[in-house]
């Protein structure tokens, strides 16, 4: 996990190797301007990090776990994220001026349009999921909070990663 306390942060900076790693991480974050400007989706995060001269050990020890924890995904998944997406979000938090797409009417307008195009999908708003069971045939049984159950070929969890993991 990434450092969570001031003591853990100080511990990272206590050794020259870790201090250089933190400087390298800052360089990594600052180096994304050109990638963002050109909207270059061609590089994975791992390819981008490798091309910035950051040590692989530091990337595996700090960069990937920190980013994975922030996105709520595994380290093995975050390395394949598009570098563009990661740097876009991180630059937003660093005040670099890159803006997210804002939808007129808010997210509900996007969801309404998406739902309007779904013709072979079972939508059950207002019903909570209590359990997902992965069946041997590759399908998923969804058990709901009202005691019902249904089996599906695919399931989309439209919730936070933390709630989905539960």
Short mmCIF file of N, CA and C in Angstrom, two decimals:
data_model
loop_
_atom_site.label_atom_id
_atom_site.label_comp_id
_atom_site.label_asym_id
_atom_site.label_seq_id
_atom_site.Cartn_x
_atom_site.Cartn_y
_atom_site.Cartn_z
N UNK A 1 0.83 -1.18 0.00
CA UNK A 1 0.00 0.00 0.00
C UNK A 1 0.88 1.24 0.00
N UNK A 2 0.36 2.34 -0.49
CA UNK A 2 1.12 3.57 -0.46
C UNK A 2 1.25 4.06 0.99
N UNK A 3 2.20 4.98 1.23
CA UNK A 3 2.35 5.50 2.60
C UNK A 3 1.08 6.22 3.03
N UNK A 4 0.71 6.02 4.29
CA UNK A 4 -0.54 6.60 4.79
C UNK A 4 -0.32 7.56 5.97
N UNK A 5 0.85 7.54 6.56
CA UNK A 5 1.11 8.41 7.70
C UNK A 5 2.34 9.25 7.42
N UNK A 6 2.50 10.37 8.13
CA UNK A 6 3.72 11.17 7.95
C UNK A 6 4.99 10.35 8.22
N UNK A 7 4.94 9.45 9.19
CA UNK A 7 6.10 8.61 9.49
C UNK A 7 6.47 7.71 8.31
N UNK A 8 5.46 7.16 7.64
CA UNK A 8 5.73 6.33 6.47
C UNK A 8 6.32 7.15 5.34
N UNK A 9 5.82 8.37 5.16
CA UNK A 9 6.36 9.24 4.12
C UNK A 9 7.80 9.59 4.42
N UNK A 10 8.09 9.93 5.68
CA UNK A 10 9.47 10.23 6.07
C UNK A 10 10.37 9.01 5.88
N UNK A 11 9.82 7.83 6.16
CA UNK A 11 10.59 6.60 5.95
C UNK A 11 10.98 6.41 4.50
N UNK A 12 10.11 6.81 3.57
CA UNK A 12 10.44 6.71 2.15
C UNK A 12 11.61 7.60 1.79
N UNK A 13 11.67 8.77 2.42
CA UNK A 13 12.71 9.74 2.09
C UNK A 13 13.98 9.54 2.90
N UNK A 14 14.00 8.57 3.81
CA UNK A 14 15.14 8.38 4.70
C UNK A 14 16.37 7.82 4.00
N UNK A 15 16.21 7.14 2.92
CA UNK A 15 17.37 6.58 2.24
C UNK A 15 17.56 7.28 0.90
N UNK A 16 18.81 7.41 0.44
CA UNK A 16 19.06 8.05 -0.85
C UNK A 16 18.32 7.37 -2.00
N UNK A 17 18.25 6.05 -1.98
CA UNK A 17 17.56 5.33 -3.05
C UNK A 17 16.09 5.73 -3.09
N UNK A 18 15.46 5.78 -1.95
CA UNK A 18 14.04 6.14 -1.90
C UNK A 18 13.84 7.61 -2.24
N UNK A 19 14.75 8.45 -1.79
CA UNK A 19 14.64 9.87 -2.11
C UNK A 19 14.74 10.08 -3.62
N UNK A 20 15.69 9.41 -4.26
CA UNK A 20 15.80 9.50 -5.73
C UNK A 20 14.56 8.93 -6.40
N UNK A 21 13.99 7.90 -5.79
CA UNK A 21 12.74 7.34 -6.33
C UNK A 21 11.60 8.34 -6.29
N UNK A 22 11.50 9.07 -5.18
CA UNK A 22 10.45 10.09 -5.07
C UNK A 22 10.67 11.21 -6.09
N UNK A 23 11.93 11.59 -6.28
CA UNK A 23 12.24 12.61 -7.29
C UNK A 23 11.89 12.07 -8.68
N UNK A 24 12.19 10.81 -8.92
CA UNK A 24 11.84 10.19 -10.19
C UNK A 24 10.34 10.14 -10.42
N UNK A 25 9.60 9.87 -9.36
CA UNK A 25 8.14 9.83 -9.46
C UNK A 25 7.61 11.22 -9.81
N UNK A 26 8.16 12.24 -9.17
CA UNK A 26 7.75 13.62 -9.49
C UNK A 26 8.08 13.94 -10.94
N UNK A 27 9.26 13.52 -11.41
CA UNK A 27 9.63 13.71 -12.82
C UNK A 27 8.64 12.99 -13.74
N UNK A 28 8.26 11.80 -13.35
CA UNK A 28 7.29 11.03 -14.13
C UNK A 28 5.98 11.81 -14.27
N UNK A 29 5.50 12.35 -13.16
CA UNK A 29 4.25 13.09 -13.19
C UNK A 29 4.36 14.36 -14.03
N UNK A 30 5.50 15.02 -13.97
CA UNK A 30 5.70 16.27 -14.73
C UNK A 30 5.94 16.03 -16.21
N UNK A 31 6.35 14.82 -16.56
CA UNK A 31 6.75 14.55 -17.95
C UNK A 31 5.57 14.26 -18.88
N UNK A 32 4.38 14.25 -18.36
CA UNK A 32 3.24 13.84 -19.16
C UNK A 32 2.64 14.89 -20.07
N UNK A 33 3.15 16.12 -20.02
CA UNK A 33 2.55 17.20 -20.80
C UNK A 33 2.41 16.90 -22.27
N UNK A 34 3.48 16.41 -22.88
CA UNK A 34 3.45 16.13 -24.32
C UNK A 34 2.46 15.01 -24.65
N UNK A 35 2.48 13.98 -23.84
CA UNK A 35 1.56 12.86 -24.03
C UNK A 35 0.11 13.34 -23.95
N UNK A 36 -0.17 14.19 -22.97
CA UNK A 36 -1.52 14.72 -22.79
C UNK A 36 -1.90 15.66 -23.93
N UNK A 37 -0.97 16.49 -24.33
CA UNK A 37 -1.23 17.44 -25.40
C UNK A 37 -1.61 16.73 -26.69
N UNK A 38 -0.94 15.61 -26.97
CA UNK A 38 -1.19 14.86 -28.21
C UNK A 38 -2.26 13.78 -28.04
N UNK A 39 -2.80 13.68 -26.82
CA UNK A 39 -3.81 12.65 -26.52
C UNK A 39 -3.36 11.28 -27.01
N UNK A 40 -2.16 10.94 -26.62
CA UNK A 40 -1.52 9.70 -27.07
C UNK A 40 -1.93 8.54 -26.17
N UNK A 41 -2.77 7.66 -26.70
CA UNK A 41 -3.26 6.50 -25.97
C UNK A 41 -2.42 5.24 -26.24
N UNK A 42 -1.32 5.37 -26.95
CA UNK A 42 -0.60 4.19 -27.44
C UNK A 42 0.26 3.50 -26.39
N UNK A 43 0.60 4.17 -25.31
CA UNK A 43 1.51 3.58 -24.32
C UNK A 43 0.78 3.13 -23.07
N UNK A 44 1.14 1.94 -22.61
CA UNK A 44 0.64 1.51 -21.30
C UNK A 44 1.43 2.26 -20.23
N UNK A 45 0.93 2.23 -19.02
CA UNK A 45 1.63 2.87 -17.92
C UNK A 45 3.03 2.26 -17.76
N UNK A 46 3.13 0.93 -17.86
CA UNK A 46 4.43 0.28 -17.72
C UNK A 46 5.40 0.73 -18.81
N UNK A 47 4.94 0.83 -20.04
CA UNK A 47 5.81 1.29 -21.13
C UNK A 47 6.25 2.74 -20.89
N UNK A 48 5.34 3.54 -20.43
CA UNK A 48 5.67 4.95 -20.18
C UNK A 48 6.69 5.07 -19.05
N UNK A 49 6.47 4.35 -17.95
CA UNK A 49 7.39 4.39 -16.81
C UNK A 49 8.76 3.88 -17.24
N UNK A 50 8.80 2.79 -17.99
CA UNK A 50 10.09 2.24 -18.45
C UNK A 50 10.85 3.26 -19.29
N UNK A 51 10.14 4.05 -20.06
CA UNK A 51 10.78 5.03 -20.93
C UNK A 51 11.23 6.30 -20.22
N UNK A 52 10.99 6.40 -18.94
CA UNK A 52 11.34 7.61 -18.19
C UNK A 52 12.56 7.42 -17.31
N UNK A 53 13.21 6.28 -17.38
CA UNK A 53 14.43 6.07 -16.61
C UNK A 53 14.21 5.80 -15.13
N UNK A 54 13.00 5.55 -14.73
CA UNK A 54 12.70 5.23 -13.34
C UNK A 54 13.06 3.76 -13.13
N UNK A 55 13.70 3.44 -12.02
CA UNK A 55 14.12 2.05 -11.82
C UNK A 55 12.90 1.14 -11.74
N UNK A 56 13.04 -0.02 -12.33
CA UNK A 56 11.94 -0.99 -12.33
C UNK A 56 11.57 -1.39 -10.89
N UNK A 57 12.61 -1.53 -10.03
CA UNK A 57 12.35 -1.91 -8.63
C UNK A 57 11.51 -0.84 -7.94
N UNK A 58 11.83 0.43 -8.17
CA UNK A 58 11.08 1.51 -7.54
C UNK A 58 9.65 1.55 -8.08
N UNK A 59 9.52 1.34 -9.37
CA UNK A 59 8.18 1.33 -9.97
C UNK A 59 7.34 0.22 -9.35
N UNK A 60 7.92 -0.95 -9.19
CA UNK A 60 7.18 -2.08 -8.63
C UNK A 60 6.94 -1.94 -7.13
N UNK A 61 7.85 -1.23 -6.44
CA UNK A 61 7.73 -1.07 -5.00
C UNK A 61 6.82 0.09 -4.60
N UNK A 62 6.81 1.14 -5.41
CA UNK A 62 6.09 2.34 -5.01
C UNK A 62 5.08 2.84 -6.04
N UNK A 63 5.52 3.05 -7.28
CA UNK A 63 4.67 3.68 -8.29
C UNK A 63 3.42 2.86 -8.55
N UNK A 64 3.60 1.61 -8.95
CA UNK A 64 2.44 0.79 -9.31
C UNK A 64 1.51 0.52 -8.12
N UNK A 65 2.05 0.16 -6.94
CA UNK A 65 1.13 -0.05 -5.81
C UNK A 65 0.37 1.21 -5.41
N UNK A 66 1.04 2.37 -5.48
CA UNK A 66 0.38 3.63 -5.13
C UNK A 66 -0.76 3.91 -6.09
N UNK A 67 -0.50 3.79 -7.37
CA UNK A 67 -1.53 4.06 -8.37
C UNK A 67 -2.64 3.02 -8.31
N UNK A 68 -2.27 1.74 -8.13
CA UNK A 68 -3.28 0.69 -8.04
C UNK A 68 -4.21 0.92 -6.85
N UNK A 69 -3.64 1.32 -5.73
CA UNK A 69 -4.47 1.58 -4.55
C UNK A 69 -5.42 2.75 -4.78
N UNK A 70 -4.95 3.76 -5.49
CA UNK A 70 -5.80 4.91 -5.76
C UNK A 70 -6.92 4.58 -6.74
N UNK A 71 -6.68 3.65 -7.65
CA UNK A 71 -7.71 3.29 -8.63
C UNK A 71 -8.56 2.12 -8.16
N UNK A 72 -8.14 1.46 -7.08
CA UNK A 72 -8.90 0.32 -6.58
C UNK A 72 -8.78 -0.91 -7.46
N UNK A 73 -7.59 -1.10 -8.05
CA UNK A 73 -7.35 -2.26 -8.90
C UNK A 73 -6.07 -2.94 -8.44
N UNK A 74 -5.78 -4.10 -9.02
CA UNK A 74 -4.55 -4.80 -8.68
C UNK A 74 -3.36 -4.17 -9.40
N UNK A 75 -2.18 -4.41 -8.87
CA UNK A 75 -0.96 -3.92 -9.51
C UNK A 75 -0.83 -4.52 -10.90
N UNK A 76 -1.20 -5.79 -11.06
CA UNK A 76 -1.08 -6.43 -12.37
C UNK A 76 -2.00 -5.78 -13.40
N UNK A 77 -3.07 -5.14 -12.95
CA UNK A 77 -3.97 -4.43 -13.88
C UNK A 77 -3.50 -3.01 -14.17
N UNK A 78 -3.02 -2.30 -13.15
CA UNK A 78 -2.68 -0.88 -13.34
C UNK A 78 -1.54 -0.70 -14.34
N UNK A 79 -0.63 -1.65 -14.44
CA UNK A 79 0.48 -1.50 -15.38
C UNK A 79 0.01 -1.46 -16.83
N UNK A 80 -1.16 -2.02 -17.10
CA UNK A 80 -1.71 -2.03 -18.46
C UNK A 80 -2.64 -0.84 -18.74
N UNK A 81 -2.91 -0.01 -17.73
CA UNK A 81 -3.72 1.18 -17.96
C UNK A 81 -3.03 2.07 -19.00
N UNK A 82 -3.79 2.77 -19.80
CA UNK A 82 -3.15 3.74 -20.71
C UNK A 82 -2.46 4.83 -19.88
N UNK A 83 -1.21 5.09 -20.19
CA UNK A 83 -0.47 6.14 -19.48
C UNK A 83 -1.21 7.46 -19.60
N UNK A 84 -1.82 7.71 -20.74
CA UNK A 84 -2.57 8.95 -20.96
C UNK A 84 -3.63 9.13 -19.88
N UNK A 85 -4.41 8.10 -19.61
CA UNK A 85 -5.49 8.19 -18.62
C UNK A 85 -4.94 8.50 -17.24
N UNK A 86 -3.89 7.78 -16.85
CA UNK A 86 -3.32 7.97 -15.52
C UNK A 86 -2.77 9.38 -15.37
N UNK A 87 -2.00 9.83 -16.35
CA UNK A 87 -1.39 11.16 -16.26
C UNK A 87 -2.43 12.26 -16.35
N UNK A 88 -3.49 12.03 -17.09
CA UNK A 88 -4.56 13.02 -17.18
C UNK A 88 -5.19 13.24 -15.80
N UNK A 89 -5.50 12.15 -15.12
CA UNK A 89 -6.11 12.26 -13.80
C UNK A 89 -5.13 12.88 -12.81
N UNK A 90 -3.89 12.41 -12.82
CA UNK A 90 -2.91 12.93 -11.87
C UNK A 90 -2.61 14.41 -12.12
N UNK A 91 -2.58 14.81 -13.38
CA UNK A 91 -2.32 16.22 -13.68
C UNK A 91 -3.48 17.08 -13.21
N UNK A 92 -4.67 16.55 -13.25
CA UNK A 92 -5.85 17.28 -12.78
C UNK A 92 -5.69 17.62 -11.30
N UNK A 93 -5.21 16.64 -10.54
CA UNK A 93 -5.04 16.85 -9.11
C UNK A 93 -3.84 17.74 -8.80
N UNK A 94 -2.92 17.83 -9.72
CA UNK A 94 -1.73 18.66 -9.51
C UNK A 94 -1.96 20.08 -10.03
N UNK A 95 -3.15 20.38 -10.52
CA UNK A 95 -3.46 21.72 -10.97
C UNK A 95 -2.84 22.08 -12.30
N UNK A 96 -2.58 21.10 -13.16
CA UNK A 96 -1.92 21.37 -14.43
C UNK A 96 -2.86 21.93 -15.48
N UNK A 97 -4.13 22.04 -15.17
CA UNK A 97 -5.06 22.70 -16.08
C UNK A 97 -5.77 21.79 -17.06
N UNK A 98 -5.47 20.49 -17.08
CA UNK A 98 -6.18 19.59 -17.98
C UNK A 98 -7.56 19.32 -17.37
N UNK A 99 -8.57 19.40 -18.18
CA UNK A 99 -9.93 19.27 -17.68
C UNK A 99 -10.55 17.95 -18.13
N UNK A 100 -11.41 17.44 -17.30
CA UNK A 100 -12.18 16.27 -17.67
C UNK A 100 -13.33 16.72 -18.55
N UNK A 101 -13.83 15.80 -19.33
CA UNK A 101 -15.01 16.07 -20.12
C UNK A 101 -16.18 16.25 -19.17
N UNK A 102 -16.89 17.32 -19.34
CA UNK A 102 -18.06 17.56 -18.51
C UNK A 102 -19.29 17.43 -19.39
N UNK A 103 -20.23 16.63 -18.97
CA UNK A 103 -21.42 16.36 -19.74
C UNK A 103 -22.53 17.33 -19.39
N UNK A 104 -23.11 17.92 -20.41
CA UNK A 104 -24.25 18.80 -20.18
C UNK A 104 -25.39 17.94 -19.63
N UNK A 105 -25.95 18.37 -18.54
CA UNK A 105 -27.01 17.59 -17.90
C UNK A 105 -26.48 16.61 -16.88
N UNK A 106 -25.16 16.52 -16.73
CA UNK A 106 -24.56 15.64 -15.74
C UNK A 106 -24.51 14.19 -16.18
N UNK A 107 -24.05 13.36 -15.28
CA UNK A 107 -23.86 11.94 -15.58
C UNK A 107 -25.18 11.26 -15.91
N UNK A 108 -26.27 11.71 -15.31
CA UNK A 108 -27.55 11.05 -15.57
C UNK A 108 -27.93 11.12 -17.05
N UNK A 109 -27.55 12.21 -17.74
CA UNK A 109 -27.86 12.29 -19.17
C UNK A 109 -27.11 11.21 -19.95
N UNK A 110 -25.89 10.94 -19.55
CA UNK A 110 -25.10 9.88 -20.18
C UNK A 110 -25.72 8.51 -19.90
N UNK A 111 -26.08 8.29 -18.65
CA UNK A 111 -26.67 7.01 -18.27
C UNK A 111 -28.00 6.80 -18.99
N UNK A 112 -28.82 7.84 -19.05
CA UNK A 112 -30.12 7.73 -19.72
C UNK A 112 -29.94 7.34 -21.19
N UNK A 113 -28.98 7.94 -21.88
CA UNK A 113 -28.73 7.61 -23.29
C UNK A 113 -28.24 6.17 -23.42
N UNK A 114 -27.37 5.76 -22.51
CA UNK A 114 -26.86 4.40 -22.55
C UNK A 114 -27.99 3.40 -22.33
N UNK A 115 -28.80 3.62 -21.33
CA UNK A 115 -29.92 2.73 -21.02
C UNK A 115 -30.89 2.66 -22.19
N UNK A 116 -31.10 3.78 -22.87
CA UNK A 116 -32.00 3.81 -24.02
C UNK A 116 -31.55 2.92 -25.16
N UNK A 117 -30.28 2.59 -25.21
CA UNK A 117 -29.75 1.74 -26.28
C UNK A 117 -29.66 0.26 -25.89
N UNK A 118 -29.92 -0.05 -24.66
CA UNK A 118 -29.83 -1.43 -24.20
C UNK A 118 -31.14 -2.16 -24.49
N UNK A 119 -31.08 -3.17 -25.34
CA UNK A 119 -32.31 -3.87 -25.68
C UNK A 119 -32.31 -5.33 -25.24
N UNK A 120 -31.16 -5.86 -24.86
CA UNK A 120 -31.09 -7.26 -24.41
C UNK A 120 -30.47 -7.34 -23.02
N UNK A 121 -30.83 -6.39 -22.19
CA UNK A 121 -30.21 -6.29 -20.88
C UNK A 121 -31.29 -6.21 -19.82
N UNK A 122 -31.06 -6.91 -18.71
CA UNK A 122 -32.00 -6.85 -17.59
C UNK A 122 -31.52 -5.79 -16.61
N UNK A 123 -32.25 -4.69 -16.54
CA UNK A 123 -31.94 -3.63 -15.58
C UNK A 123 -32.92 -3.74 -14.42
N UNK A 124 -32.38 -3.71 -13.24
CA UNK A 124 -33.23 -3.84 -12.05
C UNK A 124 -32.84 -2.77 -11.03
N UNK A 125 -33.16 -1.53 -11.33
CA UNK A 125 -32.78 -0.45 -10.41
C UNK A 125 -33.51 -0.58 -9.08
N UNK A 126 -32.79 -0.18 -8.02
CA UNK A 126 -33.39 -0.19 -6.69
C UNK A 126 -33.32 -1.52 -5.98
N UNK A 127 -32.76 -2.54 -6.63
CA UNK A 127 -32.62 -3.85 -5.99
C UNK A 127 -31.14 -4.07 -5.71
N UNK A 128 -30.81 -4.29 -4.45
CA UNK A 128 -29.42 -4.47 -4.06
C UNK A 128 -28.93 -5.88 -4.34
N UNK A 129 -27.66 -5.99 -4.65
CA UNK A 129 -27.04 -7.30 -4.86
C UNK A 129 -26.40 -7.72 -3.55
N UNK A 130 -26.73 -8.93 -3.12
CA UNK A 130 -26.14 -9.42 -1.88
C UNK A 130 -24.98 -10.38 -2.12
N UNK A 131 -24.97 -11.02 -3.31
CA UNK A 131 -23.92 -12.00 -3.57
C UNK A 131 -23.85 -12.31 -5.05
N UNK A 132 -22.63 -12.51 -5.55
CA UNK A 132 -22.40 -13.01 -6.91
C UNK A 132 -21.75 -14.37 -6.80
N UNK A 133 -22.24 -15.33 -7.57
CA UNK A 133 -21.68 -16.68 -7.56
C UNK A 133 -21.24 -17.01 -8.98
N UNK A 134 -19.94 -17.26 -9.16
CA UNK A 134 -19.42 -17.63 -10.47
C UNK A 134 -19.66 -19.12 -10.68
N UNK A 135 -20.43 -19.46 -11.70
CA UNK A 135 -20.80 -20.85 -11.97
C UNK A 135 -19.76 -21.53 -12.86
N UNK A 136 -19.74 -22.85 -12.82
CA UNK A 136 -18.77 -23.61 -13.60
C UNK A 136 -18.89 -23.39 -15.10
N UNK A 137 -20.07 -23.03 -15.59
CA UNK A 137 -20.26 -22.83 -17.03
C UNK A 137 -19.89 -21.41 -17.49
N UNK A 138 -19.29 -20.61 -16.57
CA UNK A 138 -18.85 -19.27 -16.93
C UNK A 138 -19.89 -18.18 -16.68
N UNK A 139 -21.10 -18.59 -16.35
CA UNK A 139 -22.15 -17.60 -16.08
C UNK A 139 -22.07 -17.17 -14.61
N UNK A 140 -22.89 -16.17 -14.28
CA UNK A 140 -22.89 -15.63 -12.92
C UNK A 140 -24.31 -15.63 -12.37
N UNK A 141 -24.46 -16.18 -11.17
CA UNK A 141 -25.74 -16.11 -10.48
C UNK A 141 -25.70 -14.90 -9.56
N UNK A 142 -26.70 -14.05 -9.72
CA UNK A 142 -26.80 -12.84 -8.91
C UNK A 142 -27.91 -13.05 -7.89
N UNK A 143 -27.55 -12.96 -6.62
CA UNK A 143 -28.53 -13.08 -5.55
C UNK A 143 -28.81 -11.67 -5.04
N UNK A 144 -30.10 -11.32 -4.93
CA UNK A 144 -30.43 -9.95 -4.54
C UNK A 144 -30.86 -9.87 -3.09
N UNK A 145 -30.99 -8.64 -2.62
CA UNK A 145 -31.32 -8.40 -1.22
C UNK A 145 -32.79 -8.65 -0.89
N UNK A 146 -33.56 -9.07 -1.88
CA UNK A 146 -34.97 -9.40 -1.64
C UNK A 146 -35.20 -10.91 -1.67
N UNK A 147 -34.12 -11.69 -1.72
CA UNK A 147 -34.22 -13.15 -1.73
C UNK A 147 -34.32 -13.75 -3.11
N UNK A 148 -34.29 -12.94 -4.15
CA UNK A 148 -34.36 -13.44 -5.51
C UNK A 148 -32.99 -13.79 -6.05
N UNK A 149 -32.97 -14.53 -7.15
CA UNK A 149 -31.72 -14.89 -7.81
C UNK A 149 -31.99 -15.04 -9.30
N UNK A 150 -30.99 -14.71 -10.11
CA UNK A 150 -31.07 -14.86 -11.56
C UNK A 150 -29.67 -15.15 -12.07
N UNK A 151 -29.61 -15.85 -13.20
CA UNK A 151 -28.32 -16.22 -13.79
C UNK A 151 -28.11 -15.44 -15.08
N UNK A 152 -26.88 -14.92 -15.27
CA UNK A 152 -26.56 -14.08 -16.41
C UNK A 152 -25.26 -14.52 -17.06
N UNK A 153 -25.15 -14.23 -18.36
CA UNK A 153 -23.90 -14.47 -19.08
C UNK A 153 -22.84 -13.46 -18.65
N UNK A 154 -23.25 -12.22 -18.46
CA UNK A 154 -22.34 -11.13 -18.08
C UNK A 154 -23.02 -10.27 -17.03
N UNK A 155 -22.22 -9.67 -16.17
CA UNK A 155 -22.72 -8.78 -15.15
C UNK A 155 -21.84 -7.54 -15.13
N UNK A 156 -22.46 -6.37 -15.11
CA UNK A 156 -21.74 -5.11 -14.99
C UNK A 156 -22.07 -4.52 -13.64
N UNK A 157 -21.04 -4.24 -12.84
CA UNK A 157 -21.24 -3.63 -11.53
C UNK A 157 -20.98 -2.14 -11.67
N UNK A 158 -22.03 -1.37 -11.60
CA UNK A 158 -21.94 0.09 -11.74
C UNK A 158 -21.88 0.71 -10.36
N UNK A 159 -20.73 0.55 -9.72
CA UNK A 159 -20.54 1.04 -8.37
C UNK A 159 -19.06 1.27 -8.15
N UNK A 160 -18.69 1.74 -6.99
CA UNK A 160 -17.27 1.97 -6.70
C UNK A 160 -16.54 0.63 -6.60
N UNK A 161 -15.25 0.68 -6.79
CA UNK A 161 -14.43 -0.54 -6.70
C UNK A 161 -14.53 -1.16 -5.31
N UNK A 162 -14.56 -0.34 -4.30
CA UNK A 162 -14.64 -0.84 -2.91
C UNK A 162 -15.95 -1.60 -2.71
N UNK A 163 -17.07 -1.04 -3.17
CA UNK A 163 -18.35 -1.72 -3.03
C UNK A 163 -18.40 -2.97 -3.90
N UNK A 164 -17.84 -2.92 -5.08
CA UNK A 164 -17.83 -4.08 -5.96
C UNK A 164 -17.03 -5.22 -5.34
N UNK A 165 -15.94 -4.91 -4.69
CA UNK A 165 -15.10 -5.96 -4.05
C UNK A 165 -15.86 -6.66 -2.94
N UNK A 166 -16.71 -5.90 -2.23
CA UNK A 166 -17.51 -6.51 -1.16
C UNK A 166 -18.53 -7.43 -1.77
#
